[in-house]
Short mmCIF file of C-alpha atoms in Angstrom, two decimals:
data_model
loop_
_atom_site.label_atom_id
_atom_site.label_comp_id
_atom_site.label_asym_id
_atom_site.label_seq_id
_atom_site.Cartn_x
_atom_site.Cartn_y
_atom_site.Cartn_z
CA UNK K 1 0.00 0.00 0.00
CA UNK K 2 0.91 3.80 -0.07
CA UNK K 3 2.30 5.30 2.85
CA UNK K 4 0.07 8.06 3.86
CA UNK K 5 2.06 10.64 5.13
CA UNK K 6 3.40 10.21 8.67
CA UNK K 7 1.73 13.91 10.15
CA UNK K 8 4.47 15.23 12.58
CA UNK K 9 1.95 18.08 14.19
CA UNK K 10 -0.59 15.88 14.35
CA UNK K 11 1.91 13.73 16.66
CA UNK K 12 3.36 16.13 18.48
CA UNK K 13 -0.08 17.45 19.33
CA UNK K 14 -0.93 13.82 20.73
CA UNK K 15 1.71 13.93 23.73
CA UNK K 16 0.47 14.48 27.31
CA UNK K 17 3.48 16.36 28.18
CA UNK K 18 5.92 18.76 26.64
CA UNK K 19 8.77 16.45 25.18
CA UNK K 20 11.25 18.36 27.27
CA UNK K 21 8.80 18.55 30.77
CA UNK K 22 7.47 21.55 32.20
CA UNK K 23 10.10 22.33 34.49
CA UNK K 24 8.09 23.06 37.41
CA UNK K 25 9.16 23.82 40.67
CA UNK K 26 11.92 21.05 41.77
CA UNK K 27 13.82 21.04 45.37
CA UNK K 28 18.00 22.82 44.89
CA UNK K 29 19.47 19.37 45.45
CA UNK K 30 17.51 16.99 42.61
CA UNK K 31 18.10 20.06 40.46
CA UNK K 32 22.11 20.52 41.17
CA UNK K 33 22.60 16.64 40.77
CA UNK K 34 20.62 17.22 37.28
CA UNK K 35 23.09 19.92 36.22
CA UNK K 36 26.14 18.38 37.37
CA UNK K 37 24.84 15.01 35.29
CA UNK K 38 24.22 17.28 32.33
CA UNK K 39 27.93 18.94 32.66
CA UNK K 40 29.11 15.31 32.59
CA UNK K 41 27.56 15.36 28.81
CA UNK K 42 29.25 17.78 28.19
CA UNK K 43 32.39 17.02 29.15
CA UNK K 44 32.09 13.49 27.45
CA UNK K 45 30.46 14.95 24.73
CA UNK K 46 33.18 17.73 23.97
CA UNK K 47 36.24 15.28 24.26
CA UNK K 48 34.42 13.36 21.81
CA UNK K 49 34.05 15.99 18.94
CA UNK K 50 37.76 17.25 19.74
CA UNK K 51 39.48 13.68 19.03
CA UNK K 52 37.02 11.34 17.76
CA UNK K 53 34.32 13.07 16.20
CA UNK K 54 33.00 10.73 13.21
CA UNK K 55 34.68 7.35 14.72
CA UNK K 56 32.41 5.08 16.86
CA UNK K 57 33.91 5.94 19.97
CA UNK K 58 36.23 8.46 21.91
CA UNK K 59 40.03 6.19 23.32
CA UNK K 60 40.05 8.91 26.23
CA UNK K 61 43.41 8.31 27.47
CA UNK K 62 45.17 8.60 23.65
CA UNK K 63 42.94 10.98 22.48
CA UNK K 64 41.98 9.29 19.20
CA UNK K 65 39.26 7.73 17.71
CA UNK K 66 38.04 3.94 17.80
CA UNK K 67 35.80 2.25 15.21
CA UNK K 68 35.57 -1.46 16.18
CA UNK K 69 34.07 -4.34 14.25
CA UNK K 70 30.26 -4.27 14.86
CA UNK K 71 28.86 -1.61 12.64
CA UNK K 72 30.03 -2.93 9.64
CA UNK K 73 31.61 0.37 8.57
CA UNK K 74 29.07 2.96 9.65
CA UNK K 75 30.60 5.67 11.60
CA UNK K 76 29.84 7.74 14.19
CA UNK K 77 28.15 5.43 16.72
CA UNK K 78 28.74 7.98 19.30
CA UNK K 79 27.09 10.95 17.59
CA UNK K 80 24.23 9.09 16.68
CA UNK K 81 23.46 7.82 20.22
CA UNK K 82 24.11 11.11 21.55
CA UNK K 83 21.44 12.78 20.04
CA UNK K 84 18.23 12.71 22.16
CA UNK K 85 20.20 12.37 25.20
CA UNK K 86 22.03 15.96 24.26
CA UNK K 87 18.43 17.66 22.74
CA UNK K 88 16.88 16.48 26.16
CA UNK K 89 19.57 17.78 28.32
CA UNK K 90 18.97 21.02 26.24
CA UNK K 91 22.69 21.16 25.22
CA UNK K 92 21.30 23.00 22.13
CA UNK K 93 25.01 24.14 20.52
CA UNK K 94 26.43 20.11 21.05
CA UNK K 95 23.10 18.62 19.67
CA UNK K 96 23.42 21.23 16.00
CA UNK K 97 26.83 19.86 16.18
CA UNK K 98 25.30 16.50 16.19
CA UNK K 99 22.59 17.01 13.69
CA UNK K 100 25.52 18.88 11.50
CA UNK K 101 27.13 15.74 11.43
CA UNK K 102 24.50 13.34 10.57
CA UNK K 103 23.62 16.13 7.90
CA UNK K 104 26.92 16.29 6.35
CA UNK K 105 28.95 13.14 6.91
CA UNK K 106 26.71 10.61 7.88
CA UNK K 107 27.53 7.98 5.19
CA UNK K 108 25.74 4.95 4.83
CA UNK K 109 27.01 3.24 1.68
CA UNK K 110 29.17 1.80 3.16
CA UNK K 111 31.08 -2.31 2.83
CA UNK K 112 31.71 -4.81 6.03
CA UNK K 113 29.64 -7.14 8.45
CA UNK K 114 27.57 -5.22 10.74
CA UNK K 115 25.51 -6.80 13.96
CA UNK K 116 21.87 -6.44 12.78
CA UNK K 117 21.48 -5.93 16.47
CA UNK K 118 23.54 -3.10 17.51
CA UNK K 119 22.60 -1.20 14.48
CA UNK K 120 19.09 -1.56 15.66
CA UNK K 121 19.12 -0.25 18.59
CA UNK K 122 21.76 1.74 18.39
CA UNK K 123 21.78 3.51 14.64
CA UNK K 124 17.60 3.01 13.97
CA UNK K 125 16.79 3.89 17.60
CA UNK K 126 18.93 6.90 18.11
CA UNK K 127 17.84 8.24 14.19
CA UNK K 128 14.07 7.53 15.24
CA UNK K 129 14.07 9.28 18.72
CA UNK K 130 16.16 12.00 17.36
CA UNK K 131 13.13 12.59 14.40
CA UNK K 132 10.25 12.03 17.14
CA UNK K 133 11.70 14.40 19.78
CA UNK K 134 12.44 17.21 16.52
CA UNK K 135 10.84 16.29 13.48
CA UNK K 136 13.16 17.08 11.74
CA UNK K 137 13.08 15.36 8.33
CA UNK K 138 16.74 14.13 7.90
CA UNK K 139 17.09 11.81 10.91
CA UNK K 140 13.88 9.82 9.95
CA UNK K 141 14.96 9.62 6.08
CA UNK K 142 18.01 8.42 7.40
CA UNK K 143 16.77 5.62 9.77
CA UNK K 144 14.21 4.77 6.71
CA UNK K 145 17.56 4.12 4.61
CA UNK K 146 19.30 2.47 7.20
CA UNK K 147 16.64 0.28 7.77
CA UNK K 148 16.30 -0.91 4.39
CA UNK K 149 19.76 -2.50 4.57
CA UNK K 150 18.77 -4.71 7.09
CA UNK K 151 16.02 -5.87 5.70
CA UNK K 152 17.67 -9.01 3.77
CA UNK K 153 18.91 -10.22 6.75
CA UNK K 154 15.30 -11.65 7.84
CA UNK K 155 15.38 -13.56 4.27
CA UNK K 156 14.87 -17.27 6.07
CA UNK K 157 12.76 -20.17 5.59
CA UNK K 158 11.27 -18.90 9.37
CA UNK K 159 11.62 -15.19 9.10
CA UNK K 160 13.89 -15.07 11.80
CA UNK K 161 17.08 -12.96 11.23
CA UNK K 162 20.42 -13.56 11.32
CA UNK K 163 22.85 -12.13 12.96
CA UNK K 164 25.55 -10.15 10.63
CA UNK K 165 24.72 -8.31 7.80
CA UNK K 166 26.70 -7.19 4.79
CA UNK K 167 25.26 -3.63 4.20
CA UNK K 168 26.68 -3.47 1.45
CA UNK K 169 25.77 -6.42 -0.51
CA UNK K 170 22.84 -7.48 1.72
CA UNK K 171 24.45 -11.03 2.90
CA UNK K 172 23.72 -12.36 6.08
CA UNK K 173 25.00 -14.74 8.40
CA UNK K 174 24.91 -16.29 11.65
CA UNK K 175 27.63 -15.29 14.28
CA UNK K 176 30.82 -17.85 14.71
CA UNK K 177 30.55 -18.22 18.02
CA UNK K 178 26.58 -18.88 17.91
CA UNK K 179 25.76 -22.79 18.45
CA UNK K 180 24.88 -24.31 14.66
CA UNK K 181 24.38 -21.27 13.22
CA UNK K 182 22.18 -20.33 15.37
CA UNK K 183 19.82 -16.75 15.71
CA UNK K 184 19.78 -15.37 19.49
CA UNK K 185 17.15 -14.19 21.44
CA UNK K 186 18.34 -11.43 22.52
CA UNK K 187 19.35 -9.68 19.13
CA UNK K 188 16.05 -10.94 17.18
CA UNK K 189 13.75 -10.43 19.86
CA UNK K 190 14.86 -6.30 20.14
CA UNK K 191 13.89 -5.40 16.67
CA UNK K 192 10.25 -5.02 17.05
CA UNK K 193 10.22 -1.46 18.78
CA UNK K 194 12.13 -0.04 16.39
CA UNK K 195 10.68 -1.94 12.93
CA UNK K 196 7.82 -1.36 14.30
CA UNK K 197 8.31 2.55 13.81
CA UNK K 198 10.15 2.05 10.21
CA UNK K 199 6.43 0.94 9.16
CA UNK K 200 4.66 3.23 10.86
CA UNK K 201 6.81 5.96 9.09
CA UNK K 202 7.35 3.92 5.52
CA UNK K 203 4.13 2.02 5.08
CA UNK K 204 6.25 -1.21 4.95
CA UNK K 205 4.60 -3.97 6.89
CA UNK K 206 6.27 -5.50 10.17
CA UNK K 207 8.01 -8.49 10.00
CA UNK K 208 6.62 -10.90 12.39
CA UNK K 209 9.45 -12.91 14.41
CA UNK K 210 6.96 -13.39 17.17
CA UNK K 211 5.06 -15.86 15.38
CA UNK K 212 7.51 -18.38 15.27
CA UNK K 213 8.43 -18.35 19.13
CA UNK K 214 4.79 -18.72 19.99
CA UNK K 215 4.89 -21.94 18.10
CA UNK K 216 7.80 -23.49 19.44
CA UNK K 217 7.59 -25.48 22.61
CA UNK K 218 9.14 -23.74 25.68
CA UNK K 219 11.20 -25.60 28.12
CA UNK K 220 9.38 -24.91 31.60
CA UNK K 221 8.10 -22.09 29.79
CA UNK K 222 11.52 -20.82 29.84
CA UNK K 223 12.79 -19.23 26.52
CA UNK K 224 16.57 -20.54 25.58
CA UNK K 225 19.28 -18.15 23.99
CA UNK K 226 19.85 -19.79 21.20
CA UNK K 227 17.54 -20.76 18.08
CA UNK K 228 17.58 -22.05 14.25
CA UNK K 229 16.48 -19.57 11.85
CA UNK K 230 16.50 -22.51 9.33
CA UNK K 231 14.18 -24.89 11.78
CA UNK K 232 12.45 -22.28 14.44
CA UNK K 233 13.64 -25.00 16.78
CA UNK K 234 15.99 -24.10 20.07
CA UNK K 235 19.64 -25.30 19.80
CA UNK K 236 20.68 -25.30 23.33
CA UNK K 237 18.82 -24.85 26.39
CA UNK K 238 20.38 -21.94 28.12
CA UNK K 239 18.14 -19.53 29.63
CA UNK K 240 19.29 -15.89 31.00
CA UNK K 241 18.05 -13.21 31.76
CA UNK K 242 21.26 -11.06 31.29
CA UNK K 243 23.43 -10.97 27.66
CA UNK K 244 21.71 -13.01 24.81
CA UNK K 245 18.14 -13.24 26.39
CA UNK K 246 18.38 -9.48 28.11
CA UNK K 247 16.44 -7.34 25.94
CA UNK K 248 13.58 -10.09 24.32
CA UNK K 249 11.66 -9.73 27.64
CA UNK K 250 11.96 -6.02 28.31
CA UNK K 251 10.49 -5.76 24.21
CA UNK K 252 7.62 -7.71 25.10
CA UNK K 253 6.38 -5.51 27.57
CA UNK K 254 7.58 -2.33 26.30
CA UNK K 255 5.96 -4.17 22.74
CA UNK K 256 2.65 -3.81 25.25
CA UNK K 257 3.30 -0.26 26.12
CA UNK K 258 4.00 0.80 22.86
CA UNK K 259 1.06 -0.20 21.49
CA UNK K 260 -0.84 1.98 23.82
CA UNK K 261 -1.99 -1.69 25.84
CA UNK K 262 -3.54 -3.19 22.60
CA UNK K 263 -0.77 -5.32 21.40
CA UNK K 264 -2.30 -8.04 23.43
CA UNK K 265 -0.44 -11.06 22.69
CA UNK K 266 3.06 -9.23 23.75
CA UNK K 267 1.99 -8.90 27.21
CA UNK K 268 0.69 -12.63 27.34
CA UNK K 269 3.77 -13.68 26.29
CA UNK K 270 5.64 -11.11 29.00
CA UNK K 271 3.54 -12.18 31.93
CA UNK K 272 4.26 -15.80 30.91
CA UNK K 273 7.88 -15.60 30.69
CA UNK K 274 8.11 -13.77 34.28
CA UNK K 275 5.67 -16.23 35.83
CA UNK K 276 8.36 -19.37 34.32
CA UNK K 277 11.34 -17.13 35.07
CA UNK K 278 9.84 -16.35 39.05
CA UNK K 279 9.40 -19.93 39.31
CA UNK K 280 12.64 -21.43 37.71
CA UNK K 281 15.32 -18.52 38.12
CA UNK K 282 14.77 -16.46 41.23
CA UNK K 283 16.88 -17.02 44.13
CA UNK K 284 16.97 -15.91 47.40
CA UNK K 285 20.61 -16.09 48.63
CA UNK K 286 21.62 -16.81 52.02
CA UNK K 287 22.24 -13.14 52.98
CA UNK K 288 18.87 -12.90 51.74
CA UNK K 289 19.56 -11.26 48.65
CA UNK K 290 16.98 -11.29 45.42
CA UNK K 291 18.49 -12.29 41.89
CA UNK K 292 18.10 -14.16 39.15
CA UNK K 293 20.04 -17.09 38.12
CA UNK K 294 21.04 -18.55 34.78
CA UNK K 295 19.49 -21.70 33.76
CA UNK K 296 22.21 -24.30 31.69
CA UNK K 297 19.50 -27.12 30.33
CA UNK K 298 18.32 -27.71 33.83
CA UNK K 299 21.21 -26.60 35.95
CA UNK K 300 21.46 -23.30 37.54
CA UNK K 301 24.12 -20.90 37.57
CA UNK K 302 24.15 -19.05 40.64
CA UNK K 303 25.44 -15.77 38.91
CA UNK K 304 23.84 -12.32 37.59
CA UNK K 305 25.00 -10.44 34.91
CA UNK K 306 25.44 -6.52 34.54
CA UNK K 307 23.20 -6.63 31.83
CA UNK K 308 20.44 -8.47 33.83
CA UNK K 309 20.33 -6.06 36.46
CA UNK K 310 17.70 -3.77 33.77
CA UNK K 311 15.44 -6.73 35.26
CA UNK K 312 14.53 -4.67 37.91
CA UNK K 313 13.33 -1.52 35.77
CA UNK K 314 11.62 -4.02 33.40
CA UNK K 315 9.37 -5.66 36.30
CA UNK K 316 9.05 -2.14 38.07
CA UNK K 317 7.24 -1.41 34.27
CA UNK K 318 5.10 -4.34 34.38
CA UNK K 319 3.94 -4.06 37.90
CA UNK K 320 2.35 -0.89 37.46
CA UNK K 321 0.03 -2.62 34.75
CA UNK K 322 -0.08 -6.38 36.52
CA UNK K 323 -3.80 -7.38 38.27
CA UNK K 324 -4.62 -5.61 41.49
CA UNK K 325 -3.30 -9.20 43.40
CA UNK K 326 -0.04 -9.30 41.50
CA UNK K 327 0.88 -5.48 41.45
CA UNK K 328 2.45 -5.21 44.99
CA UNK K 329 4.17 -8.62 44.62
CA UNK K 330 5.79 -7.33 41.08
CA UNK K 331 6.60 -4.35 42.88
CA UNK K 332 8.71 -5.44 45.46
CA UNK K 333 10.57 -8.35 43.74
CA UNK K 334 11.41 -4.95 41.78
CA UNK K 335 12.97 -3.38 44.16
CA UNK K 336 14.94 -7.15 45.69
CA UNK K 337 16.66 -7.46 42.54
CA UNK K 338 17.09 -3.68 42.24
CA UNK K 339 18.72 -3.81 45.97
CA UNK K 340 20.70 -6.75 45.04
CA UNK K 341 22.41 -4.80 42.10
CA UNK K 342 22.79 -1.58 44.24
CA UNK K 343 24.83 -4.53 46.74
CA UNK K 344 26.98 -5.33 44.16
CA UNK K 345 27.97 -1.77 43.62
CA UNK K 346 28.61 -1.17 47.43
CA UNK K 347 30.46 -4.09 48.17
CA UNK K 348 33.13 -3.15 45.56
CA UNK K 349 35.82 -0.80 46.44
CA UNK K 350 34.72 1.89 43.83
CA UNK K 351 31.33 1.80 44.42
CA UNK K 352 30.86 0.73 40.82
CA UNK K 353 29.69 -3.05 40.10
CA UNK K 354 31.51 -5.93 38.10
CA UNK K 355 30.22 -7.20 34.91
CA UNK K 356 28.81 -10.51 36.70
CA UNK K 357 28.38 -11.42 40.24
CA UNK K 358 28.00 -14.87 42.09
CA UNK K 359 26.40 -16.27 44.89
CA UNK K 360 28.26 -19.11 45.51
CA UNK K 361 30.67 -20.76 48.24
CA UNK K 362 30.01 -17.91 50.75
CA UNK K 363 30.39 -15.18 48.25
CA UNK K 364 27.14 -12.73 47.50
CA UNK K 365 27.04 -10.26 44.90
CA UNK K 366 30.56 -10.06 44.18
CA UNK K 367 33.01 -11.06 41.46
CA UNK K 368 34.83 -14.17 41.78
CA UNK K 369 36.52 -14.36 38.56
CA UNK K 370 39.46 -12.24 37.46
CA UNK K 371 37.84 -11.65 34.03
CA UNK K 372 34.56 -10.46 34.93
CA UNK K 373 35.68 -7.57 37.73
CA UNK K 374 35.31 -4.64 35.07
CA UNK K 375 33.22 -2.14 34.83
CA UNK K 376 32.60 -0.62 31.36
CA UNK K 377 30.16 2.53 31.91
CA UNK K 378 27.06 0.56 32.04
CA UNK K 379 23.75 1.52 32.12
CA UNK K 380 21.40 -0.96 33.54
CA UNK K 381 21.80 -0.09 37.17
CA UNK K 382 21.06 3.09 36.79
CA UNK K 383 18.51 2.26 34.40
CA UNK K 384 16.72 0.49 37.35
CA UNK K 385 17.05 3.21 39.87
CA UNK K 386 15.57 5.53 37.69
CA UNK K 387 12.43 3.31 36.60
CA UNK K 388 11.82 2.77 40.61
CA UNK K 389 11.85 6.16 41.48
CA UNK K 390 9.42 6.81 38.62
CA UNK K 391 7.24 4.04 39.94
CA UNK K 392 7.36 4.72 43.92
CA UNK K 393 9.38 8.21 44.35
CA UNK K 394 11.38 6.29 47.33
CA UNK K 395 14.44 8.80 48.00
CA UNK K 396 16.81 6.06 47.95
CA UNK K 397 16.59 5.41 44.63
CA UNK K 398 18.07 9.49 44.06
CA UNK K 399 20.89 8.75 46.68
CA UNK K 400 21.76 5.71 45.05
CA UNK K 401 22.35 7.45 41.73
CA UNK K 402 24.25 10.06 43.25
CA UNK K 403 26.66 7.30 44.76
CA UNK K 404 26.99 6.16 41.11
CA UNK K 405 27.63 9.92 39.56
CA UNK K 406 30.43 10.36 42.79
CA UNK K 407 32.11 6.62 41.50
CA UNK K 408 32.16 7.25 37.89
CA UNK K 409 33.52 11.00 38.57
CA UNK K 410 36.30 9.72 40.47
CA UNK K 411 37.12 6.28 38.90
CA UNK K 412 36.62 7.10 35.39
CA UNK K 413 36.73 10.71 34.64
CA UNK K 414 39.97 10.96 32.97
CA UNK K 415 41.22 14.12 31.47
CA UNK K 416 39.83 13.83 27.73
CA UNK K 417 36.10 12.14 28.53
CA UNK K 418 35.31 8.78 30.56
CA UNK K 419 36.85 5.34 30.34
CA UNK K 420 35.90 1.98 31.96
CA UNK K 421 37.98 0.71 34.28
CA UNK K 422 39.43 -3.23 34.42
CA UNK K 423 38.55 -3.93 38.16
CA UNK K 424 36.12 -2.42 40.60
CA UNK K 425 37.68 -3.91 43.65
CA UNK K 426 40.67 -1.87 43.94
CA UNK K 427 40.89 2.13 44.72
CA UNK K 428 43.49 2.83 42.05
CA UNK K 429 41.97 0.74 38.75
CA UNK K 430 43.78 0.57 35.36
CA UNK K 431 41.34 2.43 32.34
CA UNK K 432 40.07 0.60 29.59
CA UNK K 433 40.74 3.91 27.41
CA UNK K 434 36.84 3.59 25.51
CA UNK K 435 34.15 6.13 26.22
CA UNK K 436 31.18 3.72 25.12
CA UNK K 437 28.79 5.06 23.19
CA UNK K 438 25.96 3.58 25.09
CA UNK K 439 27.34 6.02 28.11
CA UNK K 440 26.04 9.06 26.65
CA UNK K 441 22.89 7.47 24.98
CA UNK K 442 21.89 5.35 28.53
CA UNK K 443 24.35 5.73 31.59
CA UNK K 444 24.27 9.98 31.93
CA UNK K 445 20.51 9.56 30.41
CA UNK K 446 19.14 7.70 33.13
CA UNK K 447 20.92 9.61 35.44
CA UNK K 448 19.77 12.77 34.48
CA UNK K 449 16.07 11.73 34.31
CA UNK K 450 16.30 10.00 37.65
CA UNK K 451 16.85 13.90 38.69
CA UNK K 452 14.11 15.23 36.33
CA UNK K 453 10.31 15.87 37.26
CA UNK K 454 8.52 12.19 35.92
CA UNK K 455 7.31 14.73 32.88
CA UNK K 456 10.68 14.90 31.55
CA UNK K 457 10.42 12.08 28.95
CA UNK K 458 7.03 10.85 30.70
CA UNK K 459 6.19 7.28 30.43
CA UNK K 460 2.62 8.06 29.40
CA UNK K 461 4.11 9.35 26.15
CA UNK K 462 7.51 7.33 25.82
CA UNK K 463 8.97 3.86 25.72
CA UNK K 464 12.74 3.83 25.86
CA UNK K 465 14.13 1.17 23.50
CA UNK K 466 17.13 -0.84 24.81
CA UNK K 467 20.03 1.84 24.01
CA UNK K 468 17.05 4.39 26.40
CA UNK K 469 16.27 5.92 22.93
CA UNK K 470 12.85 7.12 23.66
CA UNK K 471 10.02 6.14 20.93
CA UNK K 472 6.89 7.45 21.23
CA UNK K 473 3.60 5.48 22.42
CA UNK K 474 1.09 5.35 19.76
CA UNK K 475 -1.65 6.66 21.25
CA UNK K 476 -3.49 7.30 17.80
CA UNK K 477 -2.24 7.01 14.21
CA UNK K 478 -0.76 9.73 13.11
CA UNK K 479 -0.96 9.09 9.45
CA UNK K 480 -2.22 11.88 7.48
#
C-alpha cells in the first residue's frame, strides 16, 4: 500500500506532556545533581568531537578515535546515540553539532559485516528518537535508509534474522561463536520497537518474528538463547536473563506499552515468561539477597549479569500494569533485585559493580573471577534506579544514583572524557581507554532523568528502546 504521510503536528499534538517537561518547581538538590549530570555530557560529549568526532567511539586516554568491528563500517556510533540524550539535556550548541554531522557526513554506503542488532538499537533507535523528539526530516529519512539495509537479513525459511549483515551487498549470516548457526534471542527479539516505527513511518509492513516463538515449545516455559532460523527450533537450552536473552523480555512488555496496551499477545507472552522465570530462576541467597540465576538445560548458575540487572526496571514497568493481586508482589521483587544490584555496587571498592556477580561458596554479589571484575560505563543499574523512582518516588533510589555519579567522577573521569575501568575492587583501577557510546545514549541519560520531574520524557508518552532511545507510544495514528 501507499504510505500516507506520517503527520508530525498531528503527533506532536498527541503527547500528554511537553517532550522536554514543564520544568516546574523542583527542590536545589535533585536540580544541582541534574546539572552536574548534564555537565558530565558535556564534558564526554566535547572530548568526543575534539578527538574522535565521526569514529564510533572516543580512546580517552590517547585521544583518538576507535571504530571497532560491529557496525560494519558505519561511523559515528557515538554521535548518533548522543542525540536525544544531548536535545533532552537542552545542550542546544552540542546537539546542531550532532545534527551537523548526521547532515553532512553521515555515510551509509558503506562495505563490512555489521551486527543487525547493535545497528538496531543503536543507529535506527537513536535516528528515530532523534526525528520524534524534533521532526526534523533528515534523521527519519536516514533511519528509513538504514533500515532498508537490514532488511535481507530476515530472508529465512522462518523469518527469523540472522545475525551479521553485509550492508553493502545485503548477505547475512549467523555469528561464529553462535551454536549451529544459530539466531539469538536477545538480538532478534529487540527489533520489534524499532521496525515497528520504520512501518509506521514507511508504510512497509512489520516483520513478524513473534510468530515463530509462539509456536515453538518452551522448556518450563523458559525461553533458551539460542535458536535455528532454518528450523524455528531451540539449539541449546540456556536460559538468562542477562546478555543473549536481556532485551527479548523487556520488548515484550515495552511491545505492550508501545502499542498503547492493545498489542495483546506481547503482554501474554511477557507475563508468561516472568511467571516461568519467578518460578525457575529467582533465588533468594543466604544473605537474603533477590536475583536471578542462569538456567544451563536444567542446571542453575548461581550468577547475575550486569546486563540483567535492567530486570529490575523491566518488572518495576510491568507491575504498574499487573492485576490488582499481583501489582504489589511485582513491585517489590522490583525493588529485591534492584537492591541486590545496588549490593553489588557497594560491596566493591569503587562503588561501581563488576560485569557478573556470584552467589556461591560464601560469596554474594561479588566477582569471583578475574575476568569479569570490570566495569565498562554501564547503564542498567542506573537504568533500574531511575524506573523505581518513577514508579514509587522512594528517595533512595536518588541517593543511590548520586553514589553512582560520585564513582564514575572519580574512577573514570579521565582528562579527555570517561573510560571503563578493568577492576572495581581496587581504589586505584587501570582504564580501559573507551568512552562507550551507550554512556552518553543510557548511563548519563538515566541519570539525568532520575533527577528530572517524571514529565521529563514521561512514560505516558515514551517507551525507551534498549540503548534508552525514547520512541513514542502510539496513542493514535498519526498518518495523514
Amino acid at each position: 500500500r501507499a504510505p500516507r504521510g506520517f503527520d508530525y503536528e498531528r503527533f506532536r499534538r498527541s503527547l500528554r506532556h511537553p517532550v522536554r517537561g514543564g520544568r516546574p518547581g523542583q527542590d536545589p538538590e535533585s536540580r544541582a545533581r541534574r546539572d552536574k549530570v548534564k555537565e558530565m555530557m558535556k564534558f564526554a560529549w566535547d572530548n568526543y568531537k575534539q578527538y574522535a568526532l565521526g569514529k564510533n567511539e572516543l580512546r580517552p586516554l590517547t585521544k583518538n578515535g576507535h571504530i571497532g568491528n560491529m557496525f560494519g563500517g558505519l561511523r559515528g556510533a557515538t554521535v548518533v546515540d548522543a542525540l536525544d540524550t544531548l536535545y533532552i539535556m537542552e545542550l542546544e550548541e552540542e546537539f546542531q553539532e550532532a545534527k551537523n554531522w548526521v547532515e553532512k557526513s553521515f555515510d551509509l554506503n558503506v562495505n563490512g559485516e555489521a551486527s543487525l542488532f547493535e545497528v538496531n538499537i543503536r543507529y535506527i533507535g537513536g535516528l528515530l528518537a532523534a526525528y520524534y523528539l524534533t521532526g526534523e526530516e533528515v534523521f527519519k529519512s536516514k533511519a528509513l535508509e538504514l533500515g532498508e539495509k537490514l532488511l535481507p537479513a530476515f530472508n529465512t525459511p522462518t523469518g527469523i534474522p540472522r545475525g551479521v549483515i553485509n550492508l553493502g551487498s545485503g548477505m547475512s549470516w549467523s555469528w561464529g561463536w553462535a551454536s549451529a548457526g544459530s539466531s539469538i534471542l536477545a538480538e532478534f527479539g529487540t527489533l520489534h520497537l524499532e521496525f515497528l516505527h520504520l512501518s509506521e513511518l514507511s508504510g512497509n509492513p512489520v516483520m513478524n518474528i513473534r510468530k515463530v516463538l509462539n509456536r515453538v515449545e518452551k522448556p518450563q516455559g523458559l525461553y533458551p538463547n539460542f535458536l535455528s532460523p532454518v528450523t524455528g527450533n531451540w539449539v541449546q537450552h540456556h536460559v538468562s536473563i542477562g546478555g543473549l536473552g536481556d532485551s527479548f523480555y523487556e520488548y515484550l512488555i515495552k511491545s505492550w506499552l508501545m502499542s498503547d496496551k492493545k498489542d495483546s499477545e506481547a503482554k501474554k507472552m511477557y507475563d508468561d515468561a516472568l511467571e516461568a522465570i519467578e518460578k525457575h530462576l529467582v533465588k533468594k541467597s543466604a544473605g537474603g539477597l533477590t536475583y536471578i540465576a542462569e538456567w544451563r538445560a536444567g542446571i542453575l548458575d548461581h550468577k547475575m549479569g550486569h546486563l540483567a540487572c535492567f530486570s529490575g526496571g523491566m518488572i518495576a514497568l510491568g507491575a504498574e500494569h499487573a492485576g490488582e493481586e499481583k501489582k504489589q508482589h511485582y513491585v517489590d521483587l522490583a525493588a529485591e533485585i534492584t537492591n541486590t544490584c545496588h549490593e553489588s555496587y557497594t560491596r566493591s571498592d569503587t562503588k561501581l559493580g563488576p560485569e557478573a556477580f556470584r552467589f556461591d561458596a560464601g560469596t554474594e554479589a561479588m566477582a569471583t573471577r578475574l575476568s569479569e571484575r570490570y566495569y565498562i560505563l554501564r547503564p542498567e543499574v542506573v537504568e533500574s534506579y531511575m524506573y523505581m523512582w518513577r514508579l514509587t518516588h522512594n528517595p533512595k533510589y536518588r541517593e543511590w544514583g548520586w553514589e553512582v555519579v560520585k564513582a564514575l567522577e572519580k574512577y573514570c573521569r579521565v582528562e579527555a572524557g570517561f573510560s571503563g575501568i578493568r577492576d572495581v575492587y581496587t581504589a586505584t583501577p587501570t582504564h580501559d581507554n573507551m568512552q562507550q557510546s551507550f554512556f552518553l545514549a543510557e548511563t548519563l541519560k538515566y541519570l539525568y532523568l532520575l533527577f528530572c520531574e517524571d514529565d521529563v520524557l514521561s512514560l505516558d508518552d515514551w517507551v525507551f528502546n534498549t540503548e534508552a532511545h525514547p520512541l513514542p507510544v502510539n496513542h493514535t495514528d498519526f498518518r495523514a
